[in-house]
PDB file of N, CA and C in Angstrom:
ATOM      1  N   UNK A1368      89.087 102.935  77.674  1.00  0.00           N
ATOM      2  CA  UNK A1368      89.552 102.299  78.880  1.00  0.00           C
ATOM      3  C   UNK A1368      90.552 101.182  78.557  1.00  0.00           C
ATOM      4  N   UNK A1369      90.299 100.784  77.538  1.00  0.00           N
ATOM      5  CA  UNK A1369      90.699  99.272  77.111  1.00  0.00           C
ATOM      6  C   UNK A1369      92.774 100.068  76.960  1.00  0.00           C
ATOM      7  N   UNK A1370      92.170 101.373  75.813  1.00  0.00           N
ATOM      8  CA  UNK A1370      93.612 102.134  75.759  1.00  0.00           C
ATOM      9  C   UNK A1370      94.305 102.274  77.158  1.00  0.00           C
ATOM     10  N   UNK A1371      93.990 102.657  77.744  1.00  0.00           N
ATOM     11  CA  UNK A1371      94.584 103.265  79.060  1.00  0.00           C
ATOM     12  C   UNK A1371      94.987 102.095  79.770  1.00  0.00           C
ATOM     13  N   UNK A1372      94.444 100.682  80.035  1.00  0.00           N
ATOM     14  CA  UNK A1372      95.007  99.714  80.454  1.00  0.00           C
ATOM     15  C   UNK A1372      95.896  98.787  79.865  1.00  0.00           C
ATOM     16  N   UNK A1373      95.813  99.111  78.317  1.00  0.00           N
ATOM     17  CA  UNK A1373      96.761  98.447  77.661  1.00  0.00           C
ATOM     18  C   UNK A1373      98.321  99.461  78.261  1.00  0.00           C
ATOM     19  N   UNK A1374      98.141 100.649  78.349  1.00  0.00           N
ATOM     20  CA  UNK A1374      99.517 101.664  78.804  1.00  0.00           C
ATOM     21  C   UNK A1374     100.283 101.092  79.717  1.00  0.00           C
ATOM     22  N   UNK A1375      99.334 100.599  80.930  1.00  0.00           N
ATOM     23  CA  UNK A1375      99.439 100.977  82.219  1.00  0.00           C
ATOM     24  C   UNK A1375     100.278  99.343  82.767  1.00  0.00           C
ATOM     25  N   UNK A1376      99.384  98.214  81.562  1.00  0.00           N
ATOM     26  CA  UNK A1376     100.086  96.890  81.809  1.00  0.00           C
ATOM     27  C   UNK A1376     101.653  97.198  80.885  1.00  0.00           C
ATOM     28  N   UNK A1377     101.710  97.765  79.513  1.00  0.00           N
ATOM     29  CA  UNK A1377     102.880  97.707  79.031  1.00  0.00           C
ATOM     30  C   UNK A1377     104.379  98.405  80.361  1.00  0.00           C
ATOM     31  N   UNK A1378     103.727  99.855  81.149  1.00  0.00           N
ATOM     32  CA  UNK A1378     104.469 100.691  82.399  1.00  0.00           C
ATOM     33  C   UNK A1378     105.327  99.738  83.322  1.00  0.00           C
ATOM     34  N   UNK A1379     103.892  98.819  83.830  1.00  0.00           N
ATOM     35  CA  UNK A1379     103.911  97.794  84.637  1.00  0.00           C
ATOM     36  C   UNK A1379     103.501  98.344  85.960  1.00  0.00           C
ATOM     37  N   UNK A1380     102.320  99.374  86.103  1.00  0.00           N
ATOM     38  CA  UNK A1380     101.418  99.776  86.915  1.00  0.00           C
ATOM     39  C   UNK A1380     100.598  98.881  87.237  1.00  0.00           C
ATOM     40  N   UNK A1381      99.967  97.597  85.966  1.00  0.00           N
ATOM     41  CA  UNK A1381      98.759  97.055  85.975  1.00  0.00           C
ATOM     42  C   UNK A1381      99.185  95.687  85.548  1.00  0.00           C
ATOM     43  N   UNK A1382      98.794  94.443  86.445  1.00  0.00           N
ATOM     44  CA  UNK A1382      98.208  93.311  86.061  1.00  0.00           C
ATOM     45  C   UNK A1382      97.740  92.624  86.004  1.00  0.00           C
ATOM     46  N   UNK A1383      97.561  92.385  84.538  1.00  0.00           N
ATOM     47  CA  UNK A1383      95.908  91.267  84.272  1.00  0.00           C
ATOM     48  C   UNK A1383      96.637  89.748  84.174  1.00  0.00           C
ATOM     49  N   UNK A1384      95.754  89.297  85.208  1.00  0.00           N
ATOM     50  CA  UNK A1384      96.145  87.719  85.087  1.00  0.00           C
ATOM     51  C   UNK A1384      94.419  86.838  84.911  1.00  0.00           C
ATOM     52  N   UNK A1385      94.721  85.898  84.648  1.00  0.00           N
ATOM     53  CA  UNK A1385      93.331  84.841  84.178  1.00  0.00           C
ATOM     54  C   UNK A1385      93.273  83.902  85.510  1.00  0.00           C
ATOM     55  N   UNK A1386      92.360  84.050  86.500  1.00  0.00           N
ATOM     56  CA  UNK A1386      92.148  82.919  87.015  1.00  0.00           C
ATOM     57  C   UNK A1386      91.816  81.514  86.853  1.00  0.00           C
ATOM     58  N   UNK A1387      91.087  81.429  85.684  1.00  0.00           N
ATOM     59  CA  UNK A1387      90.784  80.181  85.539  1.00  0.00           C
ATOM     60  C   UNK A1387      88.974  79.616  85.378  1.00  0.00           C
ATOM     61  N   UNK A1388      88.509  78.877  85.603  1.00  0.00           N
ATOM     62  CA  UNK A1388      87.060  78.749  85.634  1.00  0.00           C
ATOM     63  C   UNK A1388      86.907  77.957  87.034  1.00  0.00           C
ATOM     64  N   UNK A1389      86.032  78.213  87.602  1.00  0.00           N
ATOM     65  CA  UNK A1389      85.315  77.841  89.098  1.00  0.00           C
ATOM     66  C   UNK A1389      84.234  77.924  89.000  1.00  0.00           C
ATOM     67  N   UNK A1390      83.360  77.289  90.034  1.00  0.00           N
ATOM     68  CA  UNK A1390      81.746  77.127  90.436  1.00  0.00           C
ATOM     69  C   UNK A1390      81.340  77.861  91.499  1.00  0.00           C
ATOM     70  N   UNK A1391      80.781  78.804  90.852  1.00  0.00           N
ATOM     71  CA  UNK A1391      80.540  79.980  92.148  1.00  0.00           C
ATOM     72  C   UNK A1391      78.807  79.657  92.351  1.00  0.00           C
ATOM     73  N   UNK A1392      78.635  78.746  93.499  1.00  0.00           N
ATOM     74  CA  UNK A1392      77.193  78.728  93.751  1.00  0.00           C
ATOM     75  C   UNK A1392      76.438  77.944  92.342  1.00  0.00           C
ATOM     76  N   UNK A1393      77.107  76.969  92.104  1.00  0.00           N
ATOM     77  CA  UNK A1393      76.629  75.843  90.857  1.00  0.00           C
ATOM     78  C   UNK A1393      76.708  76.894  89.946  1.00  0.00           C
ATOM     79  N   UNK A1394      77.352  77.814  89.691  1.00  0.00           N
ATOM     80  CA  UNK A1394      77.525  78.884  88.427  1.00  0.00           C
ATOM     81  C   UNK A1394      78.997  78.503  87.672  1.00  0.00           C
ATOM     82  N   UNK A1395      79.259  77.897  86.389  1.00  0.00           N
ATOM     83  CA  UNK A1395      80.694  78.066  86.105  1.00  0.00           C
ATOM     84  C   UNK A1395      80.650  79.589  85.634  1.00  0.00           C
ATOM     85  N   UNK A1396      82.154  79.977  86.678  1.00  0.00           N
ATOM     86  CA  UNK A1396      82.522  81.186  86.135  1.00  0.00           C
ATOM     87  C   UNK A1396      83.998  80.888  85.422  1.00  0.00           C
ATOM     88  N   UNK A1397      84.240  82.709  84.923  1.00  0.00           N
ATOM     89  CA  UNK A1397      85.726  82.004  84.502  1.00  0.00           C
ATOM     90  C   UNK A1397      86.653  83.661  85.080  1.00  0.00           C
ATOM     91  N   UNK A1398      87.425  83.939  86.006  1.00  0.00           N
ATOM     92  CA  UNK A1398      87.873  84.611  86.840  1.00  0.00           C
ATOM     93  C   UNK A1398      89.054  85.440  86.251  1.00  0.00           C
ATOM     94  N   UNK A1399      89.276  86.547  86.618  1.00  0.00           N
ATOM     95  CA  UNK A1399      90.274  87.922  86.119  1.00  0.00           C
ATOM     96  C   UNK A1399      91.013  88.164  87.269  1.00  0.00           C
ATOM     97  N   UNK A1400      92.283  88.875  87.801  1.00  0.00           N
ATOM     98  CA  UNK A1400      92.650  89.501  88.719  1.00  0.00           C
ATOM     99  C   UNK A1400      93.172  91.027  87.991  1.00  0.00           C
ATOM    100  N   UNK A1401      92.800  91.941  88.506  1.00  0.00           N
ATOM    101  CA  UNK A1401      94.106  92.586  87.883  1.00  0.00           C
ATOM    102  C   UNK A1401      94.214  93.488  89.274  1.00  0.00           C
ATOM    103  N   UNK A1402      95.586  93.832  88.691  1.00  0.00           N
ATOM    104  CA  UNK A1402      96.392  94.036  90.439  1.00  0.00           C
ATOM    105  C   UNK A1402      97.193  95.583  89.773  1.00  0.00           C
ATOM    106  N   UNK A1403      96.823  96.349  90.414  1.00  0.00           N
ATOM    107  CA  UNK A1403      97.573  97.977  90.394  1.00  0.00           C
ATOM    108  C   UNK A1403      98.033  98.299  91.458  1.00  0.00           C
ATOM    109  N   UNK A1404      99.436  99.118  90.882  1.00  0.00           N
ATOM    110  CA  UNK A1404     100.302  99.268  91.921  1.00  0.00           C
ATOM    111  C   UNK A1404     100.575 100.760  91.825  1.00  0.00           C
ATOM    112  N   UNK A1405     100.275 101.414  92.805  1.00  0.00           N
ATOM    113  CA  UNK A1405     100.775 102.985  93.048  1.00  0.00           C
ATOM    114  C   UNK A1405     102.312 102.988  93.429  1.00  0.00           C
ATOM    115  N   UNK A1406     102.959 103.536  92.679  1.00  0.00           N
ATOM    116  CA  UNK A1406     104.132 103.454  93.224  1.00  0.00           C
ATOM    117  C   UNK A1406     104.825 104.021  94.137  1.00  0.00           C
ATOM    118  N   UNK A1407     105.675 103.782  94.923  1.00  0.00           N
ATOM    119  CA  UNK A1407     105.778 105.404  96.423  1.00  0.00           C
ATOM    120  C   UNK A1407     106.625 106.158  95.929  1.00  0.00           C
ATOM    121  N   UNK A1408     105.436 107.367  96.540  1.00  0.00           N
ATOM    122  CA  UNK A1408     105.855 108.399  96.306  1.00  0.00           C
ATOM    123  C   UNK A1408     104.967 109.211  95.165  1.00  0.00           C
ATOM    124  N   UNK A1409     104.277 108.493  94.736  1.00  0.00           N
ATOM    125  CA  UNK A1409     102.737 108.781  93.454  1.00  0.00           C
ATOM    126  C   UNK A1409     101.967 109.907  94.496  1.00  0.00           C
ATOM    127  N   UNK A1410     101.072 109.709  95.221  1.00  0.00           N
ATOM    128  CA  UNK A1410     100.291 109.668  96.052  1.00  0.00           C
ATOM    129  C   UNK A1410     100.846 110.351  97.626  1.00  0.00           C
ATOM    130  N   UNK A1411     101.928 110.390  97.858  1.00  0.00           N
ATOM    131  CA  UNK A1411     102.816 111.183  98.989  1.00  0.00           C
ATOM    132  C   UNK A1411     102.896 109.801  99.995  1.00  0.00           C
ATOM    133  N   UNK A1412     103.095 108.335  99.052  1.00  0.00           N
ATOM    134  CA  UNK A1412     102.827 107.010 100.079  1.00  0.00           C
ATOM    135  C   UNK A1412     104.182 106.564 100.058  1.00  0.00           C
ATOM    136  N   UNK A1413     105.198 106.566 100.801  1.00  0.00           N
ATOM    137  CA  UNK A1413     106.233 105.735 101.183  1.00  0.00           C
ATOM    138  C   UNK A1413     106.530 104.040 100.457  1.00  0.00           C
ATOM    139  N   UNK A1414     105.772 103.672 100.184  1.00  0.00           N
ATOM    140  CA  UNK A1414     105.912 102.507  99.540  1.00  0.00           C
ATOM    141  C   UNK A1414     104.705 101.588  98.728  1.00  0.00           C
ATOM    142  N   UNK A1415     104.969 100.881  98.223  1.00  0.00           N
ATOM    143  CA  UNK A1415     104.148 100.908  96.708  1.00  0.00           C
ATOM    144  C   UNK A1415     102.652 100.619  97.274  1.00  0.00           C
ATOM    145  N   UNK A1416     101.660 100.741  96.932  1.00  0.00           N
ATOM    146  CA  UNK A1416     100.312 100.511  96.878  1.00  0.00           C
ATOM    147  C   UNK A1416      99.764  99.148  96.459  1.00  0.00           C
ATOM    148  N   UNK A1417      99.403  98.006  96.164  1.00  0.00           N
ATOM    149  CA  UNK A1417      98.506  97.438  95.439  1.00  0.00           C
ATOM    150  C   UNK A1417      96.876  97.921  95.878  1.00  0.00           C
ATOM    151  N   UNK A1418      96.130  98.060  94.499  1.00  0.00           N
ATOM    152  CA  UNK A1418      94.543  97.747  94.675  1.00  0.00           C
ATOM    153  C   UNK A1418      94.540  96.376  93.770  1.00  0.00           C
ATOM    154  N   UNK A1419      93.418  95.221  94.529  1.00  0.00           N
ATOM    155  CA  UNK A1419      93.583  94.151  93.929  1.00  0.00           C
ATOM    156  C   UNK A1419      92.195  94.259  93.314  1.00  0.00           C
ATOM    157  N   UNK A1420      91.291  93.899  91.972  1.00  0.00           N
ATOM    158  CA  UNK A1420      90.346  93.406  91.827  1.00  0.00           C
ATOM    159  C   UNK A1420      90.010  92.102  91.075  1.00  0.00           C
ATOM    160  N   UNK A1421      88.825  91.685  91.936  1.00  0.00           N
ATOM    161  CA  UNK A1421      88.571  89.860  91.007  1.00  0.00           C
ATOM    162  C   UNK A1421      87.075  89.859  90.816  1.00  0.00           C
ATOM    163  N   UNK A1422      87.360  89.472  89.151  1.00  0.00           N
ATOM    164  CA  UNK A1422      85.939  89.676  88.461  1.00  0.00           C
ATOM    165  C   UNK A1422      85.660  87.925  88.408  1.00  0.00           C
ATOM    166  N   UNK A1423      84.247  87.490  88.351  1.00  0.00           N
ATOM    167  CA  UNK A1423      84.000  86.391  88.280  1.00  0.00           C
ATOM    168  C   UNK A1423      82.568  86.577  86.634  1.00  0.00           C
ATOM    169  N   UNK A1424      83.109  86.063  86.041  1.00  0.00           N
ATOM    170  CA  UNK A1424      82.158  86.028  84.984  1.00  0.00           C
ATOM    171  C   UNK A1424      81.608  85.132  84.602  1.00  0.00           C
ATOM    172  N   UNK A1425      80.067  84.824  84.180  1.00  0.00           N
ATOM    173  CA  UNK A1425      79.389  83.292  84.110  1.00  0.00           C
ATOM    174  C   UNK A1425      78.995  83.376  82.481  1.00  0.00           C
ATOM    175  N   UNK A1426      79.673  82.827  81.395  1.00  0.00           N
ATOM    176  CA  UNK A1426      79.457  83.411  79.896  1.00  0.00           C
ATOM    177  C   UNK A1426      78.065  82.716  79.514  1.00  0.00           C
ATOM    178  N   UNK A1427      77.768  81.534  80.714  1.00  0.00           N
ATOM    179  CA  UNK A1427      76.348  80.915  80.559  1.00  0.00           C
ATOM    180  C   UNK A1427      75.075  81.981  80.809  1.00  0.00           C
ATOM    181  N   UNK A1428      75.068  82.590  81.702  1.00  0.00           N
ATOM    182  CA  UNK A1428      74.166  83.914  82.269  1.00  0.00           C
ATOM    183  C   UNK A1428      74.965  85.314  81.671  1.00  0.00           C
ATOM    184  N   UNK A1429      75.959  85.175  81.487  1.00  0.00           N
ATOM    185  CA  UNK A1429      75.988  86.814  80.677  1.00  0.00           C
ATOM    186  C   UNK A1429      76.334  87.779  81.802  1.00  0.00           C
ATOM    187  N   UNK A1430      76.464  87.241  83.121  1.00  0.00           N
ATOM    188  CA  UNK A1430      76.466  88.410  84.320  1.00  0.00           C
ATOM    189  C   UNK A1430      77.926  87.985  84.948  1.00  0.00           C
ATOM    190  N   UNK A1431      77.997  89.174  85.678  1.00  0.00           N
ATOM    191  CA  UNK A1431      79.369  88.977  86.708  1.00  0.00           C
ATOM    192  C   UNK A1431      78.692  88.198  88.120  1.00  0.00           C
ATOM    193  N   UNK A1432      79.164  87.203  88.117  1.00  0.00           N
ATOM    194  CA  UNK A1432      78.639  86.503  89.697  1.00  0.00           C
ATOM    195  C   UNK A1432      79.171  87.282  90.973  1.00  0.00           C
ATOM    196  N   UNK A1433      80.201  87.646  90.875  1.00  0.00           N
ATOM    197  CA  UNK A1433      81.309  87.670  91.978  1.00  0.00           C
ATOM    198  C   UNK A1433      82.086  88.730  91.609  1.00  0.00           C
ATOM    199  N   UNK A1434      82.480  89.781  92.368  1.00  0.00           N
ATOM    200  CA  UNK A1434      83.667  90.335  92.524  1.00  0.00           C
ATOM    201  C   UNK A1434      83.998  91.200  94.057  1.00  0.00           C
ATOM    202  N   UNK A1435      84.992  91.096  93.762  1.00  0.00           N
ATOM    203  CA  UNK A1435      85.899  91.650  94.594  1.00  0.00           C
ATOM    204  C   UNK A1435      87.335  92.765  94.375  1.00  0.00           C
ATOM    205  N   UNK A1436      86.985  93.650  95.724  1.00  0.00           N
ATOM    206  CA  UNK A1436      88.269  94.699  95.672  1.00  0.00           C
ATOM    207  C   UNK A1436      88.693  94.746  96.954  1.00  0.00           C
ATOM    208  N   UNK A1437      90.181  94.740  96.985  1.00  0.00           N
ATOM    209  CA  UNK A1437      90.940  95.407  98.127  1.00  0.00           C
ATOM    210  C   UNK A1437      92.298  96.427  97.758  1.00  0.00           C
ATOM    211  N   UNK A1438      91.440  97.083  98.473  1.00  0.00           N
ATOM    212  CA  UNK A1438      91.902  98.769  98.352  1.00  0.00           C
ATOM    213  C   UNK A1438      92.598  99.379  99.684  1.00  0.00           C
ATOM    214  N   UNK A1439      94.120  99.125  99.919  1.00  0.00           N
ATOM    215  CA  UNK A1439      94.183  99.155 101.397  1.00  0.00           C
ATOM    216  C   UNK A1439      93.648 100.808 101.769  1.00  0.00           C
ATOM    217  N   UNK A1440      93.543 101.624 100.938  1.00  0.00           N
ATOM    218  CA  UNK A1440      93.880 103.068 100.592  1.00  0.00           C
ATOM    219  C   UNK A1440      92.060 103.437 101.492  1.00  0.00           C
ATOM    220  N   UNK A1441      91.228 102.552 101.331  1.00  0.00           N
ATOM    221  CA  UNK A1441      90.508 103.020 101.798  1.00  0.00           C
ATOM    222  C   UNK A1441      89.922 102.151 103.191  1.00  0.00           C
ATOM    223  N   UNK A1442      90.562 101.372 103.682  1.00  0.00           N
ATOM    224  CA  UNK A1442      90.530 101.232 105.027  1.00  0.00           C
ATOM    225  C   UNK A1442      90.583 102.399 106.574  1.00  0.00           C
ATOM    226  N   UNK A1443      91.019 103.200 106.364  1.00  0.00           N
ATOM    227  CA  UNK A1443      91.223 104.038 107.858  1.00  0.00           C
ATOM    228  C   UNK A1443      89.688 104.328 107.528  1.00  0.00           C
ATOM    229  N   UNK A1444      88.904 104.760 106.195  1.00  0.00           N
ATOM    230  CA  UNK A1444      87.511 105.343 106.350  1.00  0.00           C
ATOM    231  C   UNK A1444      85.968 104.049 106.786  1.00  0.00           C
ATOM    232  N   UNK A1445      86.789 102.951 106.204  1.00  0.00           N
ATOM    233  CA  UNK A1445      85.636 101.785 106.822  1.00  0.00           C
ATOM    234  C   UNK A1445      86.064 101.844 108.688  1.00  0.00           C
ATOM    235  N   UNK A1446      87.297 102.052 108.758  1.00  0.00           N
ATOM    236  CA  UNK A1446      87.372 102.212 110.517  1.00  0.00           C
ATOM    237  C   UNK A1446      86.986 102.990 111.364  1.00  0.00           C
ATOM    238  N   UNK A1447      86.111 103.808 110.900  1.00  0.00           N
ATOM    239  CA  UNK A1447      85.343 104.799 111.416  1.00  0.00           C
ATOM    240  C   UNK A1447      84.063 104.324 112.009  1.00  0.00           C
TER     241      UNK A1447
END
């Protein structure tokens, strides 16, 4: 996996950025974004895609506190 995202950031499909460290619920975490972009016309989509995801990691507990995805791609099916 690690291969395939190293590809995809060199393409410029994929990027990993560092959020930083925050207190999620008296938890220090320390935060990831990485942001993929379908490009139009990948997918039969007119114009580019982002899926965004944000990992929140606590290296004190060893666990992910927090994350998050937005995926516009799968909105029409939550509108159901």
């Amino acid at each position: 996996m690690e291969k395939r995202l190293a590809k995809q950031e060199a393409d410029g499909t994929v990027k990993k950025e560092s959020l930083g460290t925050q207190a999620i619920n008296g938890v220090n975490a320390e935060g990831t974004r990485i942001t993929h972009t379908v490009p139009a016309g990948q997918i039969g989509n007119d114009k580019p895609i982002q899926i965004v995801f944000e990992r929140w990691y606590s290296p004190d507990l060893q666990i992910v506190v927090k994350s998050t995805r937005n995926d516009p791609r799968l909105a029409p099916l939550l509108m159901r």
